[in-house]
């Protein structure tokens, strides 16, 4: 038997009678028709051609496979495809990286653009927001004063975020060496960070930072340390209302160290000294009174 294809008939299996010249199948039944009709679905497919997406300037191509016999095109389900191309997609740009064409300032918007790799005439332009004059971390407990306020002369890029964490007292142990070196006690620790798209960044200039002074150090003498990459620096600061104000070009941890409480021990010493003095004075007075009484009795005895 020869199987039919999509363009050719096939033939049935048969054997001829040498006497009557008729055709018979394997069971001896006479066969009147030896050919098998063309099977339009009996294609012989070649390699699969992957789909090519259209762009903003060029048509694409549908995925298809060719029949090696009839040379027609078919999709993955065997359906004939008469149109192989996909129309241009005017929105299928291939943009490159954003290019800043104008930096934003505190007073003016900026601008950035990106260019399509398929056609340089296709340009997307976006406005950049104005820079931010200052970043503020408010008191989440509803206090009257913000916790941290930072400013920079040219302002901050609009995507910059201020993140402030107040370190809890349970984690003060790591700062105790610093407190001992300053002969003081930890009052408060701020961890101050700038982030851009979730990534920590350092400022591109000198910042002015206002750190709210802890309640237990207001009106008292204290030191303010800047702790960055394991190195501590004793910062110069000024006091403005509720804030200690410093200038720095690096953000990290800021540690308030108050003076150690030493008055309790000195008071104890003074109390002991005063008590001893009181005993001495009382003894002296008692002795003087005793002497006076003796003198009086002696005088009365002679009379």
PDB file of C-alpha atoms in Angstrom:
ATOM      1  CA  UNK A   1       0.000   0.000   0.000  1.00  0.00           C
ATOM      2  CA  UNK A   2       1.178   3.532  -0.782  1.00  0.00           C
ATOM      3  CA  UNK A   3      -0.419   6.168   1.436  1.00  0.00           C
ATOM      4  CA  UNK A   4      -1.972   9.224  -0.188  1.00  0.00           C
ATOM      5  CA  UNK A   5      -0.635  12.716   0.536  1.00  0.00           C
ATOM      6  CA  UNK A   6      -2.086  16.199   0.389  1.00  0.00           C
ATOM      7  CA  UNK A   7      -1.251  16.345  -3.346  1.00  0.00           C
ATOM      8  CA  UNK A   8      -1.094  12.697  -4.579  1.00  0.00           C
ATOM      9  CA  UNK A   9      -3.330   9.633  -4.527  1.00  0.00           C
ATOM     10  CA  UNK A  10      -2.165   6.428  -2.897  1.00  0.00           C
ATOM     11  CA  UNK A  11      -2.645   2.800  -3.915  1.00  0.00           C
ATOM     12  CA  UNK A  12      -4.197  -0.110  -2.057  1.00  0.00           C
ATOM     13  CA  UNK A  13      -2.254  -3.288  -1.394  1.00  0.00           C
ATOM     14  CA  UNK A  14      -3.252  -5.946  -4.000  1.00  0.00           C
ATOM     15  CA  UNK A  15      -2.199  -9.046  -5.939  1.00  0.00           C
ATOM     16  CA  UNK A  16      -2.956  -9.837  -9.627  1.00  0.00           C
ATOM     17  CA  UNK A  17      -4.459 -13.003 -10.987  1.00  0.00           C
ATOM     18  CA  UNK A  18      -2.150 -14.212 -13.726  1.00  0.00           C
ATOM     19  CA  UNK A  19      -5.060 -15.819 -15.588  1.00  0.00           C
ATOM     20  CA  UNK A  20      -7.914 -13.282 -15.401  1.00  0.00           C
ATOM     21  CA  UNK A  21      -5.719 -10.274 -14.619  1.00  0.00           C
ATOM     22  CA  UNK A  22      -8.037  -9.065 -11.888  1.00  0.00           C
ATOM     23  CA  UNK A  23      -6.843  -7.469  -8.632  1.00  0.00           C
ATOM     24  CA  UNK A  24      -7.450  -8.953  -5.184  1.00  0.00           C
ATOM     25  CA  UNK A  25      -6.759  -7.935  -1.606  1.00  0.00           C
ATOM     26  CA  UNK A  26      -5.106 -10.061   1.064  1.00  0.00           C
ATOM     27  CA  UNK A  27      -8.440 -11.795   1.796  1.00  0.00           C
ATOM     28  CA  UNK A  28      -9.000 -12.718  -1.829  1.00  0.00           C
ATOM     29  CA  UNK A  29     -11.690 -10.105  -2.371  1.00  0.00           C
ATOM     30  CA  UNK A  30     -11.629  -8.495  -5.787  1.00  0.00           C
ATOM     31  CA  UNK A  31     -10.523  -4.856  -5.851  1.00  0.00           C
ATOM     32  CA  UNK A  32     -12.058  -2.733  -8.547  1.00  0.00           C
ATOM     33  CA  UNK A  33     -10.309   0.560  -7.584  1.00  0.00           C
ATOM     34  CA  UNK A  34      -6.597   0.432  -6.793  1.00  0.00           C
ATOM     35  CA  UNK A  35      -6.031   4.113  -5.995  1.00  0.00           C
ATOM     36  CA  UNK A  36      -6.751   5.931  -2.695  1.00  0.00           C
ATOM     37  CA  UNK A  37      -8.008   9.500  -3.006  1.00  0.00           C
ATOM     38  CA  UNK A  38      -5.815  12.471  -2.081  1.00  0.00           C
ATOM     39  CA  UNK A  39      -5.850  13.195   1.703  1.00  0.00           C
ATOM     40  CA  UNK A  40      -5.823  16.976   2.035  1.00  0.00           C
ATOM     41  CA  UNK A  41      -4.708  16.685   5.662  1.00  0.00           C
ATOM     42  CA  UNK A  42      -1.759  14.405   4.978  1.00  0.00           C
ATOM     43  CA  UNK A  43       0.832  17.181   4.954  1.00  0.00           C
ATOM     44  CA  UNK A  44       4.555  16.688   5.404  1.00  0.00           C
ATOM     45  CA  UNK A  45       5.586  19.587   7.639  1.00  0.00           C
ATOM     46  CA  UNK A  46       9.024  21.122   7.652  1.00  0.00           C
ATOM     47  CA  UNK A  47      10.723  23.136  10.411  1.00  0.00           C
ATOM     48  CA  UNK A  48       8.666  25.432  12.632  1.00  0.00           C
ATOM     49  CA  UNK A  49       9.187  29.186  12.021  1.00  0.00           C
ATOM     50  CA  UNK A  50       8.994  31.229  15.252  1.00  0.00           C
ATOM     51  CA  UNK A  51       6.806  34.301  15.524  1.00  0.00           C
ATOM     52  CA  UNK A  52       8.588  37.628  14.985  1.00  0.00           C
ATOM     53  CA  UNK A  53       6.897  40.506  16.809  1.00  0.00           C
ATOM     54  CA  UNK A  54       6.122  43.674  14.889  1.00  0.00           C
ATOM     55  CA  UNK A  55       7.798  46.945  15.881  1.00  0.00           C
ATOM     56  CA  UNK A  56       6.820  50.576  15.580  1.00  0.00           C
ATOM     57  CA  UNK A  57       8.309  50.658  12.042  1.00  0.00           C
ATOM     58  CA  UNK A  58       8.235  47.053  10.742  1.00  0.00           C
ATOM     59  CA  UNK A  59       5.699  44.256  10.306  1.00  0.00           C
ATOM     60  CA  UNK A  60       6.156  40.998  12.181  1.00  0.00           C
ATOM     61  CA  UNK A  61       5.738  37.395  11.115  1.00  0.00           C
ATOM     62  CA  UNK A  62       3.333  34.805  12.471  1.00  0.00           C
ATOM     63  CA  UNK A  63       4.606  31.480  13.672  1.00  0.00           C
ATOM     64  CA  UNK A  64       4.108  28.859  10.958  1.00  0.00           C
ATOM     65  CA  UNK A  65       5.359  25.634   9.396  1.00  0.00           C
ATOM     66  CA  UNK A  66       5.540  24.832   5.662  1.00  0.00           C
ATOM     67  CA  UNK A  67       4.262  21.688   4.011  1.00  0.00           C
ATOM     68  CA  UNK A  68       7.103  20.228   1.941  1.00  0.00           C
ATOM     69  CA  UNK A  69       4.614  18.810  -0.546  1.00  0.00           C
ATOM     70  CA  UNK A  70       2.037  21.516  -1.190  1.00  0.00           C
ATOM     71  CA  UNK A  71       4.212  24.394   0.108  1.00  0.00           C
ATOM     72  CA  UNK A  72       1.336  25.946   2.033  1.00  0.00           C
ATOM     73  CA  UNK A  73       1.713  27.525   5.491  1.00  0.00           C
ATOM     74  CA  UNK A  74       0.054  26.217   8.650  1.00  0.00           C
ATOM     75  CA  UNK A  75      -0.211  27.250  12.304  1.00  0.00           C
ATOM     76  CA  UNK A  76       0.438  25.040  15.344  1.00  0.00           C
ATOM     77  CA  UNK A  77      -3.084  23.558  15.080  1.00  0.00           C
ATOM     78  CA  UNK A  78      -2.643  22.610  11.428  1.00  0.00           C
ATOM     79  CA  UNK A  79      -4.871  25.430  10.178  1.00  0.00           C
ATOM     80  CA  UNK A  80      -3.757  26.987   6.925  1.00  0.00           C
ATOM     81  CA  UNK A  81      -2.375  30.523   7.186  1.00  0.00           C
ATOM     82  CA  UNK A  82      -2.866  32.717   4.170  1.00  0.00           C
ATOM     83  CA  UNK A  83      -1.349  35.881   5.739  1.00  0.00           C
ATOM     84  CA  UNK A  84       2.056  35.456   7.352  1.00  0.00           C
ATOM     85  CA  UNK A  85       2.722  39.059   8.362  1.00  0.00           C
ATOM     86  CA  UNK A  86       1.526  40.948  11.447  1.00  0.00           C
ATOM     87  CA  UNK A  87       0.764  44.632  10.958  1.00  0.00           C
ATOM     88  CA  UNK A  88       3.083  47.320  12.322  1.00  0.00           C
ATOM     89  CA  UNK A  89       2.445  48.035  16.015  1.00  0.00           C
ATOM     90  CA  UNK A  90       2.899  51.790  16.409  1.00  0.00           C
ATOM     91  CA  UNK A  91       3.286  51.364  20.190  1.00  0.00           C
ATOM     92  CA  UNK A  92       5.978  48.673  20.017  1.00  0.00           C
ATOM     93  CA  UNK A  93       8.895  51.003  20.664  1.00  0.00           C
ATOM     94  CA  UNK A  94      12.269  49.838  22.003  1.00  0.00           C
ATOM     95  CA  UNK A  95      13.293  52.686  24.277  1.00  0.00           C
ATOM     96  CA  UNK A  96      16.778  53.135  25.714  1.00  0.00           C
ATOM     97  CA  UNK A  97      17.773  54.570  29.088  1.00  0.00           C
ATOM     98  CA  UNK A  98      16.380  57.891  30.286  1.00  0.00           C
ATOM     99  CA  UNK A  99      18.595  60.871  29.491  1.00  0.00           C
ATOM    100  CA  UNK A 100      18.241  63.973  31.652  1.00  0.00           C
ATOM    101  CA  UNK A 101      18.125  66.988  29.365  1.00  0.00           C
ATOM    102  CA  UNK A 102      17.357  69.519  32.083  1.00  0.00           C
ATOM    103  CA  UNK A 103      18.019  69.197  35.808  1.00  0.00           C
ATOM    104  CA  UNK A 104      15.197  70.240  38.099  1.00  0.00           C
ATOM    105  CA  UNK A 105      15.765  72.917  40.741  1.00  0.00           C
ATOM    106  CA  UNK A 106      13.865  74.131  43.771  1.00  0.00           C
ATOM    107  CA  UNK A 107      11.955  76.540  41.527  1.00  0.00           C
ATOM    108  CA  UNK A 108      11.821  74.840  38.102  1.00  0.00           C
ATOM    109  CA  UNK A 109      10.798  71.473  36.718  1.00  0.00           C
ATOM    110  CA  UNK A 110      13.378  69.353  34.931  1.00  0.00           C
ATOM    111  CA  UNK A 111      13.051  67.135  31.870  1.00  0.00           C
ATOM    112  CA  UNK A 112      14.219  63.720  30.716  1.00  0.00           C
ATOM    113  CA  UNK A 113      13.802  61.791  27.461  1.00  0.00           C
ATOM    114  CA  UNK A 114      14.392  58.378  25.957  1.00  0.00           C
ATOM    115  CA  UNK A 115      14.821  57.436  22.290  1.00  0.00           C
ATOM    116  CA  UNK A 116      13.435  54.433  20.400  1.00  0.00           C
ATOM    117  CA  UNK A 117      16.123  52.142  18.986  1.00  0.00           C
ATOM    118  CA  UNK A 118      13.934  51.388  15.956  1.00  0.00           C
ATOM    119  CA  UNK A 119      13.475  55.015  14.966  1.00  0.00           C
ATOM    120  CA  UNK A 120      15.302  57.992  16.507  1.00  0.00           C
ATOM    121  CA  UNK A 121      12.375  60.218  15.581  1.00  0.00           C
ATOM    122  CA  UNK A 122      10.306  58.432  18.220  1.00  0.00           C
ATOM    123  CA  UNK A 123      11.131  60.229  21.485  1.00  0.00           C
ATOM    124  CA  UNK A 124       9.323  60.079  24.818  1.00  0.00           C
ATOM    125  CA  UNK A 125       9.718  63.132  27.061  1.00  0.00           C
ATOM    126  CA  UNK A 126       8.780  63.312  30.754  1.00  0.00           C
ATOM    127  CA  UNK A 127       8.799  66.204  33.211  1.00  0.00           C
ATOM    128  CA  UNK A 128      10.959  65.838  36.335  1.00  0.00           C
ATOM    129  CA  UNK A 129       9.375  67.251  39.527  1.00  0.00           C
ATOM    130  CA  UNK A 130      11.010  70.172  41.333  1.00  0.00           C
ATOM    131  CA  UNK A 131      13.623  69.368  43.950  1.00  0.00           C
ATOM    132  CA  UNK A 132      12.496  69.113  47.573  1.00  0.00           C
ATOM    133  CA  UNK A 133      13.681  71.875  49.921  1.00  0.00           C
ATOM    134  CA  UNK A 134      13.797  69.695  53.032  1.00  0.00           C
ATOM    135  CA  UNK A 135      12.949  66.207  54.245  1.00  0.00           C
ATOM    136  CA  UNK A 136      11.140  65.686  57.533  1.00  0.00           C
ATOM    137  CA  UNK A 137      10.577  62.709  59.820  1.00  0.00           C
ATOM    138  CA  UNK A 138       7.501  63.607  61.895  1.00  0.00           C
ATOM    139  CA  UNK A 139       6.884  62.361  65.408  1.00  0.00           C
ATOM    140  CA  UNK A 140       4.722  59.277  64.917  1.00  0.00           C
ATOM    141  CA  UNK A 141       3.453  59.604  68.489  1.00  0.00           C
ATOM    142  CA  UNK A 142       1.862  62.961  67.760  1.00  0.00           C
ATOM    143  CA  UNK A 143       4.444  65.184  69.425  1.00  0.00           C
ATOM    144  CA  UNK A 144       4.549  68.897  68.693  1.00  0.00           C
ATOM    145  CA  UNK A 145       8.074  68.699  67.182  1.00  0.00           C
ATOM    146  CA  UNK A 146       9.286  66.612  64.264  1.00  0.00           C
ATOM    147  CA  UNK A 147      11.996  64.084  65.106  1.00  0.00           C
ATOM    148  CA  UNK A 148      14.490  64.898  62.341  1.00  0.00           C
ATOM    149  CA  UNK A 149      14.658  67.662  59.719  1.00  0.00           C
ATOM    150  CA  UNK A 150      17.375  67.751  57.043  1.00  0.00           C
ATOM    151  CA  UNK A 151      18.086  70.407  54.431  1.00  0.00           C
ATOM    152  CA  UNK A 152      20.628  70.905  51.663  1.00  0.00           C
ATOM    153  CA  UNK A 153      21.275  74.113  49.686  1.00  0.00           C
ATOM    154  CA  UNK A 154      20.144  72.791  46.282  1.00  0.00           C
ATOM    155  CA  UNK A 155      17.380  70.607  47.694  1.00  0.00           C
ATOM    156  CA  UNK A 156      16.809  66.880  47.264  1.00  0.00           C
ATOM    157  CA  UNK A 157      15.886  64.935  44.143  1.00  0.00           C
ATOM    158  CA  UNK A 158      12.146  64.132  44.229  1.00  0.00           C
ATOM    159  CA  UNK A 159      12.783  60.376  44.531  1.00  0.00           C
ATOM    160  CA  UNK A 160      14.845  60.709  47.731  1.00  0.00           C
ATOM    161  CA  UNK A 161      13.224  59.393  50.921  1.00  0.00           C
ATOM    162  CA  UNK A 162      14.254  60.094  54.521  1.00  0.00           C
ATOM    163  CA  UNK A 163      14.242  57.042  56.783  1.00  0.00           C
ATOM    164  CA  UNK A 164      14.776  57.534  60.533  1.00  0.00           C
ATOM    165  CA  UNK A 165      14.879  54.744  63.113  1.00  0.00           C
ATOM    166  CA  UNK A 166      15.011  55.507  66.823  1.00  0.00           C
ATOM    167  CA  UNK A 167      17.138  52.759  68.399  1.00  0.00           C
ATOM    168  CA  UNK A 168      15.451  51.197  71.429  1.00  0.00           C
ATOM    169  CA  UNK A 169      17.159  51.066  74.818  1.00  0.00           C
ATOM    170  CA  UNK A 170      17.337  47.269  74.534  1.00  0.00           C
ATOM    171  CA  UNK A 171      19.975  47.788  71.850  1.00  0.00           C
ATOM    172  CA  UNK A 172      22.076  50.413  73.666  1.00  0.00           C
ATOM    173  CA  UNK A 173      24.740  47.836  74.586  1.00  0.00           C
ATOM    174  CA  UNK A 174      26.576  48.299  71.305  1.00  0.00           C
ATOM    175  CA  UNK A 175      27.121  51.982  72.166  1.00  0.00           C
ATOM    176  CA  UNK A 176      28.318  51.527  75.751  1.00  0.00           C
ATOM    177  CA  UNK A 177      32.031  51.749  74.844  1.00  0.00           C
ATOM    178  CA  UNK A 178      31.318  55.144  73.320  1.00  0.00           C
ATOM    179  CA  UNK A 179      29.449  56.238  76.458  1.00  0.00           C
ATOM    180  CA  UNK A 180      32.293  55.085  78.724  1.00  0.00           C
ATOM    181  CA  UNK A 181      34.882  56.916  76.626  1.00  0.00           C
ATOM    182  CA  UNK A 182      32.808  60.090  77.033  1.00  0.00           C
ATOM    183  CA  UNK A 183      32.253  59.381  80.737  1.00  0.00           C
ATOM    184  CA  UNK A 184      28.513  59.594  80.183  1.00  0.00           C
ATOM    185  CA  UNK A 185      25.316  57.639  79.549  1.00  0.00           C
ATOM    186  CA  UNK A 186      23.336  57.021  76.350  1.00  0.00           C
ATOM    187  CA  UNK A 187      20.375  59.351  76.045  1.00  0.00           C
ATOM    188  CA  UNK A 188      19.089  58.568  72.547  1.00  0.00           C
ATOM    189  CA  UNK A 189      20.269  57.085  69.227  1.00  0.00           C
ATOM    190  CA  UNK A 190      18.911  58.011  65.779  1.00  0.00           C
ATOM    191  CA  UNK A 191      19.743  55.961  62.672  1.00  0.00           C
ATOM    192  CA  UNK A 192      19.274  58.411  59.782  1.00  0.00           C
ATOM    193  CA  UNK A 193      19.324  57.203  56.163  1.00  0.00           C
ATOM    194  CA  UNK A 194      18.503  58.535  52.705  1.00  0.00           C
ATOM    195  CA  UNK A 195      17.053  56.079  50.198  1.00  0.00           C
ATOM    196  CA  UNK A 196      16.443  56.186  46.452  1.00  0.00           C
ATOM    197  CA  UNK A 197      14.161  53.470  45.083  1.00  0.00           C
ATOM    198  CA  UNK A 198      14.736  51.501  48.263  1.00  0.00           C
ATOM    199  CA  UNK A 199      18.549  51.694  48.080  1.00  0.00           C
ATOM    200  CA  UNK A 200      20.543  53.616  50.717  1.00  0.00           C
ATOM    201  CA  UNK A 201      22.452  56.596  49.325  1.00  0.00           C
ATOM    202  CA  UNK A 202      24.670  59.312  50.754  1.00  0.00           C
ATOM    203  CA  UNK A 203      23.976  63.013  50.152  1.00  0.00           C
ATOM    204  CA  UNK A 204      25.719  64.810  47.300  1.00  0.00           C
ATOM    205  CA  UNK A 205      26.693  67.733  49.529  1.00  0.00           C
ATOM    206  CA  UNK A 206      26.774  69.041  53.070  1.00  0.00           C
ATOM    207  CA  UNK A 207      23.533  68.629  54.991  1.00  0.00           C
ATOM    208  CA  UNK A 208      22.118  70.616  57.855  1.00  0.00           C
ATOM    209  CA  UNK A 209      20.437  68.221  60.271  1.00  0.00           C
ATOM    210  CA  UNK A 210      18.122  69.039  63.126  1.00  0.00           C
ATOM    211  CA  UNK A 211      17.892  66.202  65.646  1.00  0.00           C
ATOM    212  CA  UNK A 212      15.245  66.515  68.318  1.00  0.00           C
ATOM    213  CA  UNK A 213      16.929  66.502  71.734  1.00  0.00           C
ATOM    214  CA  UNK A 214      15.640  63.733  74.030  1.00  0.00           C
ATOM    215  CA  UNK A 215      13.436  64.968  76.842  1.00  0.00           C
ATOM    216  CA  UNK A 216      15.847  63.826  79.555  1.00  0.00           C
ATOM    217  CA  UNK A 217      18.677  65.934  78.088  1.00  0.00           C
ATOM    218  CA  UNK A 218      16.852  69.199  77.435  1.00  0.00           C
ATOM    219  CA  UNK A 219      18.592  72.072  79.179  1.00  0.00           C
ATOM    220  CA  UNK A 220      21.528  69.847  80.115  1.00  0.00           C
ATOM    221  CA  UNK A 221      25.049  69.394  78.814  1.00  0.00           C
ATOM    222  CA  UNK A 222      25.505  66.477  76.410  1.00  0.00           C
ATOM    223  CA  UNK A 223      27.726  65.216  73.625  1.00  0.00           C
ATOM    224  CA  UNK A 224      26.518  64.259  70.158  1.00  0.00           C
ATOM    225  CA  UNK A 225      28.436  61.583  68.271  1.00  0.00           C
ATOM    226  CA  UNK A 226      28.304  60.653  64.570  1.00  0.00           C
ATOM    227  CA  UNK A 227      28.860  56.898  64.122  1.00  0.00           C
ATOM    228  CA  UNK A 228      29.669  55.822  60.541  1.00  0.00           C
ATOM    229  CA  UNK A 229      31.401  52.619  59.368  1.00  0.00           C
ATOM    230  CA  UNK A 230      32.496  51.891  62.913  1.00  0.00           C
ATOM    231  CA  UNK A 231      34.140  55.282  63.396  1.00  0.00           C
ATOM    232  CA  UNK A 232      32.759  57.775  65.915  1.00  0.00           C
ATOM    233  CA  UNK A 233      33.185  61.549  65.648  1.00  0.00           C
ATOM    234  CA  UNK A 234      32.335  64.062  68.367  1.00  0.00           C
ATOM    235  CA  UNK A 235      30.118  66.544  66.502  1.00  0.00           C
ATOM    236  CA  UNK A 236      29.941  70.262  67.090  1.00  0.00           C
ATOM    237  CA  UNK A 237      26.363  71.397  67.423  1.00  0.00           C
ATOM    238  CA  UNK A 238      24.191  74.322  68.278  1.00  0.00           C
ATOM    239  CA  UNK A 239      20.884  74.207  70.111  1.00  0.00           C
ATOM    240  CA  UNK A 240      17.815  75.707  68.445  1.00  0.00           C
ATOM    241  CA  UNK A 241      14.707  75.200  70.531  1.00  0.00           C
ATOM    242  CA  UNK A 242      14.047  71.462  70.716  1.00  0.00           C
ATOM    243  CA  UNK A 243      16.847  70.580  68.294  1.00  0.00           C
ATOM    244  CA  UNK A 244      20.587  69.948  68.188  1.00  0.00           C
ATOM    245  CA  UNK A 245      21.737  71.313  64.817  1.00  0.00           C
ATOM    246  CA  UNK A 246      24.784  69.892  62.997  1.00  0.00           C
ATOM    247  CA  UNK A 247      26.355  69.884  59.515  1.00  0.00           C
ATOM    248  CA  UNK A 248      27.652  66.709  57.863  1.00  0.00           C
ATOM    249  CA  UNK A 249      28.099  65.123  54.441  1.00  0.00           C
ATOM    250  CA  UNK A 250      27.451  61.561  55.656  1.00  0.00           C
ATOM    251  CA  UNK A 251      24.435  60.032  57.302  1.00  0.00           C
ATOM    252  CA  UNK A 252      24.604  57.221  59.835  1.00  0.00           C
ATOM    253  CA  UNK A 253      23.835  56.865  63.532  1.00  0.00           C
ATOM    254  CA  UNK A 254      23.712  59.897  65.816  1.00  0.00           C
ATOM    255  CA  UNK A 255      24.259  59.163  69.505  1.00  0.00           C
ATOM    256  CA  UNK A 256      23.281  61.537  72.331  1.00  0.00           C
ATOM    257  CA  UNK A 257      25.465  60.998  75.414  1.00  0.00           C
ATOM    258  CA  UNK A 258      24.511  62.822  78.609  1.00  0.00           C
ATOM    259  CA  UNK A 259      26.663  63.438  81.659  1.00  0.00           C
ATOM    260  CA  UNK A 260      26.896  60.542  84.092  1.00  0.00           C
ATOM    261  CA  UNK A 261      24.947  60.995  87.349  1.00  0.00           C
ATOM    262  CA  UNK A 262      27.647  61.464  90.040  1.00  0.00           C
ATOM    263  CA  UNK A 263      25.776  63.584  92.617  1.00  0.00           C
ATOM    264  CA  UNK A 264      24.396  60.606  94.561  1.00  0.00           C
ATOM    265  CA  UNK A 265      27.824  59.441  95.721  1.00  0.00           C
ATOM    266  CA  UNK A 266      28.957  62.938  96.644  1.00  0.00           C
ATOM    267  CA  UNK A 267      25.749  63.548  98.575  1.00  0.00           C
ATOM    268  CA  UNK A 268      26.362  60.413 100.590  1.00  0.00           C
ATOM    269  CA  UNK A 269      29.840  61.645 101.530  1.00  0.00           C
ATOM    270  CA  UNK A 270      28.458  65.024 102.521  1.00  0.00           C
ATOM    271  CA  UNK A 271      25.734  63.436 104.645  1.00  0.00           C
ATOM    272  CA  UNK A 272      28.327  61.346 106.504  1.00  0.00           C
ATOM    273  CA  UNK A 273      30.579  64.369 107.059  1.00  0.00           C
ATOM    274  CA  UNK A 274      27.676  66.499 108.274  1.00  0.00           C
ATOM    275  CA  UNK A 275      26.565  63.725 110.612  1.00  0.00           C
ATOM    276  CA  UNK A 276      30.061  63.432 112.106  1.00  0.00           C
ATOM    277  CA  UNK A 277      30.273  67.207 112.479  1.00  0.00           C
ATOM    278  CA  UNK A 278      26.881  67.259 114.196  1.00  0.00           C
ATOM    279  CA  UNK A 279      28.024  64.621 116.666  1.00  0.00           C
ATOM    280  CA  UNK A 280      31.198  66.594 117.401  1.00  0.00           C
ATOM    281  CA  UNK A 281      29.253  69.838 117.885  1.00  0.00           C
ATOM    282  CA  UNK A 282      26.723  68.098 120.134  1.00  0.00           C
ATOM    283  CA  UNK A 283      29.544  66.632 122.203  1.00  0.00           C
ATOM    284  CA  UNK A 284      31.222  70.009 122.538  1.00  0.00           C
ATOM    285  CA  UNK A 285      27.989  71.656 123.628  1.00  0.00           C
ATOM    286  CA  UNK A 286      27.326  68.839 126.086  1.00  0.00           C
ATOM    287  CA  UNK A 287      30.785  69.196 127.561  1.00  0.00           C
ATOM    288  CA  UNK A 288      30.414  72.975 127.952  1.00  0.00           C
ATOM    289  CA  UNK A 289      27.045  72.541 129.680  1.00  0.00           C
ATOM    290  CA  UNK A 290      28.532  69.900 131.981  1.00  0.00           C
ATOM    291  CA  UNK A 291      31.397  72.188 132.962  1.00  0.00           C
ATOM    292  CA  UNK A 292      29.029  75.049 133.691  1.00  0.00           C
ATOM    293  CA  UNK A 293      26.875  72.858 135.922  1.00  0.00           C
ATOM    294  CA  UNK A 294      29.924  71.680 137.918  1.00  0.00           C
ATOM    295  CA  UNK A 295      31.097  75.241 138.424  1.00  0.00           C
ATOM    296  CA  UNK A 296      27.678  76.284 139.706  1.00  0.00           C
ATOM    297  CA  UNK A 297      27.495  73.414 142.191  1.00  0.00           C
ATOM    298  CA  UNK A 298      31.005  74.125 143.460  1.00  0.00           C
ATOM    299  CA  UNK A 299      30.117  77.753 144.049  1.00  0.00           C
ATOM    300  CA  UNK A 300      26.939  76.858 145.937  1.00  0.00           C
ATOM    301  CA  UNK A 301      28.868  74.408 148.154  1.00  0.00           C
ATOM    302  CA  UNK A 302      31.293  77.076 149.383  1.00  0.00           C
ATOM    303  CA  UNK A 303      28.479  79.368 150.319  1.00  0.00           C
TER     304      UNK A 303
END
